[in-house]
Amino acid sequence: MDKSELDKMMGNAFKEAKESFHLYDAVKNIKKWGAERGITDGDPSRQLNKLTEELGELAEGFNKKVPEQIEDSLGDMFVVMTLFAEQNGLNIVDCIQSAYETIKDREGKTVDGVFIKSEDLEDEQC
């Protein structure tokens, strides 16, 4: 491996580490914010309702083609999901990693922009 390849590899590793740090830092700040306001000790069903509300706002922003509303709604949903996970004794980063581990080697195909796993394709053929 020559120096340029090593530099590129190290640059990518640094970029990934930096992105991970930002995610962990954001989650830490969200948890602190929620704890300071008594949200993490609250009723999880309230956060689930809030998530549904934010999903509606996301759909509205998407349908009306308002990028700022889409960005705001996605951020709000991440905050709500982080607090909901915390209320249920889970860590959102672990949930994301678990979901990725489940899908990373999944076989299937994309139909109209939606990935359909092989098992579901087989079920449809029955």
mmCIF file of C-alpha atoms in Angstrom:
data_model
loop_
_atom_site.group_PDB
_atom_site.id
_atom_site.type_symbol
_atom_site.label_atom_id
_atom_site.label_comp_id
_atom_site.label_asym_id
_atom_site.label_seq_id
_atom_site.Cartn_x
_atom_site.Cartn_y
_atom_site.Cartn_z
ATOM 1 C CA MET A 1 0.000 0.000 0.000
ATOM 2 C CA ASP A 2 1.468 3.352 -0.968
ATOM 3 C CA LYS A 3 1.253 6.568 1.046
ATOM 4 C CA SER A 4 -1.700 8.010 -0.901
ATOM 5 C CA GLU A 5 -3.760 4.854 -0.335
ATOM 6 C CA LEU A 6 -2.890 4.901 3.362
ATOM 7 C CA ASP A 7 -3.760 8.606 3.610
ATOM 8 C CA LYS A 8 -7.092 7.960 1.904
ATOM 9 C CA MET A 9 -7.848 5.018 4.195
ATOM 10 C CA MET A 10 -6.901 7.014 7.303
ATOM 11 C CA GLY A 11 -8.920 10.001 6.079
ATOM 12 C CA ASN A 12 -11.989 7.803 5.637
ATOM 13 C CA ALA A 13 -11.475 6.239 9.068
ATOM 14 C CA PHE A 14 -11.125 9.690 10.626
ATOM 15 C CA LYS A 15 -14.262 10.920 8.838
ATOM 16 C CA GLU A 16 -16.245 7.901 10.043
ATOM 17 C CA ALA A 17 -14.968 8.335 13.606
ATOM 18 C CA LYS A 18 -15.865 12.022 13.517
ATOM 19 C CA GLU A 19 -19.373 11.246 12.242
ATOM 20 C CA SER A 20 -19.815 8.620 14.977
ATOM 21 C CA PHE A 21 -18.647 11.119 17.579
ATOM 22 C CA HIS A 22 -21.226 13.642 16.366
ATOM 23 C CA LEU A 23 -23.992 11.049 16.639
ATOM 24 C CA TYR A 24 -22.944 9.964 20.137
ATOM 25 C CA ASP A 25 -22.592 13.597 21.203
ATOM 26 C CA ALA A 26 -26.048 14.446 19.832
ATOM 27 C CA VAL A 27 -27.610 11.473 21.619
ATOM 28 C CA LYS A 28 -25.870 12.422 24.860
ATOM 29 C CA ASN A 29 -27.172 15.995 24.566
ATOM 30 C CA ILE A 30 -30.716 14.838 23.758
ATOM 31 C CA LYS A 31 -30.753 12.504 26.772
ATOM 32 C CA LYS A 32 -29.480 15.295 29.032
ATOM 33 C CA TRP A 33 -32.073 17.710 27.641
ATOM 34 C CA GLY A 34 -34.858 15.160 28.179
ATOM 35 C CA ALA A 35 -33.730 14.351 31.721
ATOM 36 C CA GLU A 36 -33.522 18.035 32.672
ATOM 37 C CA ARG A 37 -37.124 18.485 31.583
ATOM 38 C CA GLY A 38 -38.460 15.302 33.193
ATOM 39 C CA ILE A 39 -39.290 13.746 29.833
ATOM 40 C CA THR A 40 -37.256 10.560 30.318
ATOM 41 C CA ASP A 41 -39.204 9.806 33.510
ATOM 42 C CA GLY A 42 -42.527 10.411 31.756
ATOM 43 C CA ASP A 43 -45.077 8.137 30.143
ATOM 44 C CA PRO A 44 -43.595 6.534 26.990
ATOM 45 C CA SER A 45 -47.007 6.576 25.311
ATOM 46 C CA ARG A 46 -46.747 10.378 25.196
ATOM 47 C CA GLN A 47 -43.512 10.152 23.225
ATOM 48 C CA LEU A 48 -45.067 7.579 20.920
ATOM 49 C CA ASN A 49 -47.943 9.990 20.265
ATOM 50 C CA LYS A 50 -45.408 12.778 19.674
ATOM 51 C CA LEU A 51 -43.575 10.565 17.166
ATOM 52 C CA THR A 52 -46.817 10.060 15.251
ATOM 53 C CA GLU A 53 -47.376 13.829 15.231
ATOM 54 C CA GLU A 54 -43.861 14.436 13.917
ATOM 55 C CA LEU A 55 -44.362 11.785 11.224
ATOM 56 C CA GLY A 56 -47.432 13.673 10.068
ATOM 57 C CA GLU A 57 -45.393 16.881 9.879
ATOM 58 C CA LEU A 58 -42.724 15.040 7.881
ATOM 59 C CA ALA A 59 -45.344 13.783 5.421
ATOM 60 C CA GLU A 60 -46.770 17.285 5.096
ATOM 61 C CA GLY A 61 -43.331 18.784 4.437
ATOM 62 C CA PHE A 62 -42.572 16.094 1.876
ATOM 63 C CA ASN A 63 -45.909 16.427 0.097
ATOM 64 C CA LYS A 64 -45.651 20.217 -0.014
ATOM 65 C CA LYS A 65 -41.975 20.036 -1.015
ATOM 66 C CA VAL A 66 -40.747 22.121 1.940
ATOM 67 C CA PRO A 67 -37.139 20.991 2.610
ATOM 68 C CA GLU A 68 -36.857 22.951 5.864
ATOM 69 C CA GLN A 69 -39.937 21.213 7.276
ATOM 70 C CA ILE A 70 -38.578 17.828 6.205
ATOM 71 C CA GLU A 71 -35.258 18.509 7.922
ATOM 72 C CA ASP A 72 -36.944 19.815 11.072
ATOM 73 C CA SER A 73 -39.334 16.861 11.221
ATOM 74 C CA LEU A 74 -36.556 14.295 10.772
ATOM 75 C CA GLY A 75 -34.574 15.937 13.560
ATOM 76 C CA ASP A 76 -37.612 16.090 15.832
ATOM 77 C CA MET A 77 -38.349 12.426 15.145
ATOM 78 C CA PHE A 78 -34.799 11.478 16.084
ATOM 79 C CA VAL A 79 -35.113 13.418 19.350
ATOM 80 C CA VAL A 80 -38.435 11.759 20.150
ATOM 81 C CA MET A 81 -37.135 8.271 19.252
ATOM 82 C CA THR A 82 -34.051 8.824 21.406
ATOM 83 C CA LEU A 83 -36.197 9.793 24.401
ATOM 84 C CA PHE A 84 -38.690 6.981 23.751
ATOM 85 C CA ALA A 85 -35.822 4.483 23.665
ATOM 86 C CA GLU A 86 -34.442 5.913 26.910
ATOM 87 C CA GLN A 87 -37.858 5.632 28.570
ATOM 88 C CA ASN A 88 -37.928 1.962 27.605
ATOM 89 C CA GLY A 89 -34.429 1.163 28.864
ATOM 90 C CA LEU A 90 -32.897 1.160 25.388
ATOM 91 C CA ASN A 91 -30.145 3.152 23.724
ATOM 92 C CA ILE A 92 -31.063 4.572 20.309
ATOM 93 C CA VAL A 93 -27.546 3.990 18.941
ATOM 94 C CA ASP A 94 -27.773 0.322 19.934
ATOM 95 C CA CYS A 95 -31.209 0.127 18.278
ATOM 96 C CA ILE A 96 -29.815 1.578 15.061
ATOM 97 C CA GLN A 97 -26.849 -0.793 15.120
ATOM 98 C CA SER A 98 -29.137 -3.763 15.768
ATOM 99 C CA ALA A 99 -31.366 -2.782 12.845
ATOM 100 C CA TYR A 100 -28.351 -2.458 10.577
ATOM 101 C CA GLU A 101 -27.006 -5.850 11.661
ATOM 102 C CA THR A 102 -30.394 -7.324 10.755
ATOM 103 C CA ILE A 103 -30.517 -5.817 7.260
ATOM 104 C CA LYS A 104 -26.873 -5.641 6.167
ATOM 105 C CA ASP A 105 -26.766 -9.056 4.492
ATOM 106 C CA ARG A 106 -30.433 -9.257 3.587
ATOM 107 C CA GLU A 107 -31.249 -10.505 0.115
ATOM 108 C CA GLY A 108 -34.101 -9.141 -1.947
ATOM 109 C CA LYS A 109 -34.880 -6.545 -4.555
ATOM 110 C CA THR A 110 -36.011 -2.962 -4.816
ATOM 111 C CA VAL A 111 -39.466 -2.395 -6.250
ATOM 112 C CA ASP A 112 -40.664 1.170 -6.837
ATOM 113 C CA GLY A 113 -37.966 2.504 -4.509
ATOM 114 C CA VAL A 114 -38.773 0.100 -1.653
ATOM 115 C CA PHE A 115 -36.511 -2.817 -0.697
ATOM 116 C CA ILE A 116 -38.431 -6.072 -0.365
ATOM 117 C CA LYS A 117 -36.648 -8.921 1.380
ATOM 118 C CA SER A 118 -36.529 -12.303 -0.322
ATOM 119 C CA GLU A 119 -38.858 -13.995 2.171
ATOM 120 C CA ASP A 120 -41.572 -11.443 1.430
ATOM 121 C CA LEU A 121 -41.088 -11.889 -2.299
ATOM 122 C CA GLU A 122 -41.527 -15.638 -1.860
ATOM 123 C CA ASP A 123 -44.686 -15.104 0.215
ATOM 124 C CA GLU A 124 -46.204 -12.969 -2.569
ATOM 125 C CA GLN A 125 -45.587 -15.761 -5.123
ATOM 126 C CA CYS A 126 -47.596 -18.319 -3.101
#
